[in-house]
Amino acid sequence: MVDCPAMSSAEADRPENEPGYLGLAPYLYYADATEAVAWLVRVFGFTEEVRFADASGEVFQATLCAGPAKIQLAGVGPEYWQAKGVDGPVGQLNIIYVADADAQYERVRAALGDDADLDAPQDQPYGARVFTVSDIGGNSWTFWQQFSDTVELPSGWREVRAGEPVTD
C-alpha cells in the first residue's frame, strides 16, 4: 500500500496550494444493493458500517469497510440507466490490499462453493501476489499482496518516479 503524504499529513502541515485529501472510496452501483451488501460481506469478509434502507427494507445506499478502506455502494434501477442512455452499470476494477492473498483466496473460494470460477493467486513481475474475482454486479476485485519492491520490467521499459525527469 502506498502512503501518500497528502493523505497522512496533518492539515497544518499541508502547503496552501495543495488539496487536503483525506482518503478515497469507490462508489459502486448495483441493481440490487441489498443482495450486493450480503454478498460482499459473506464472500469477501467486508464489514458493514452503515446502510440506508427504504420503507420495504431494501438498501439504496451503504458503506462497507475492508480494513480501514471504505467502499460506498448504491442500488439503482433500470430507469436510472435509461436516463443515462446505457443498459446498466459497466463495472470497474477495485484493488484490495491484503496481508495474505492465498488465505483470502481460500476464504473466497469456500464462500462461493461450487459457484467459484477463480484462478489461484499468481506472483506478478511487479512484486505482488494477486487474484481477481467478479462480484454479482459485474465489478472486479483484485486482492493484492505486495511481497517485494523489486519490479521486473520488460526489455526497453523503465521506471520513472514522481519528481524525476522524464528523458528519452
PDB file of C-alpha atoms in Angstrom, residues 100-110 118-121 131:
ATOM      1  CA  ASP A 100      -2.142 -12.927   2.670  1.00  0.00           C
ATOM      2  CA  ALA A 101      -3.553 -13.381  -0.851  1.00  0.00           C
ATOM      3  CA  ASP A 102      -3.637 -17.175  -0.507  1.00  0.00           C
ATOM      4  CA  ALA A 103      -5.700 -17.046   2.693  1.00  0.00           C
ATOM      5  CA  GLN A 104      -8.132 -14.557   1.102  1.00  0.00           C
ATOM      6  CA  TYR A 105      -8.368 -16.772  -1.982  1.00  0.00           C
ATOM      7  CA  GLU A 106      -9.317 -19.760   0.201  1.00  0.00           C
ATOM      8  CA  ARG A 107     -11.925 -17.659   2.020  1.00  0.00           C
ATOM      9  CA  VAL A 108     -13.499 -16.502  -1.249  1.00  0.00           C
ATOM     10  CA  ARG A 109     -13.363 -19.988  -2.783  1.00  0.00           C
ATOM     11  CA  ALA A 110     -15.041 -21.517   0.277  1.00  0.00           C
ATOM     12  CA  LEU A 118     -11.380 -18.469  -9.690  1.00  0.00           C
ATOM     13  CA  ASP A 119      -7.799 -18.622 -10.790  1.00  0.00           C
ATOM     14  CA  ALA A 120      -5.392 -19.177  -7.894  1.00  0.00           C
ATOM     15  CA  PRO A 121      -3.184 -16.271  -6.810  1.00  0.00           C
ATOM     16  CA  PHE A 131      -6.061 -12.938  -7.790  1.00  0.00           C
TER      17      PHE A 131
END
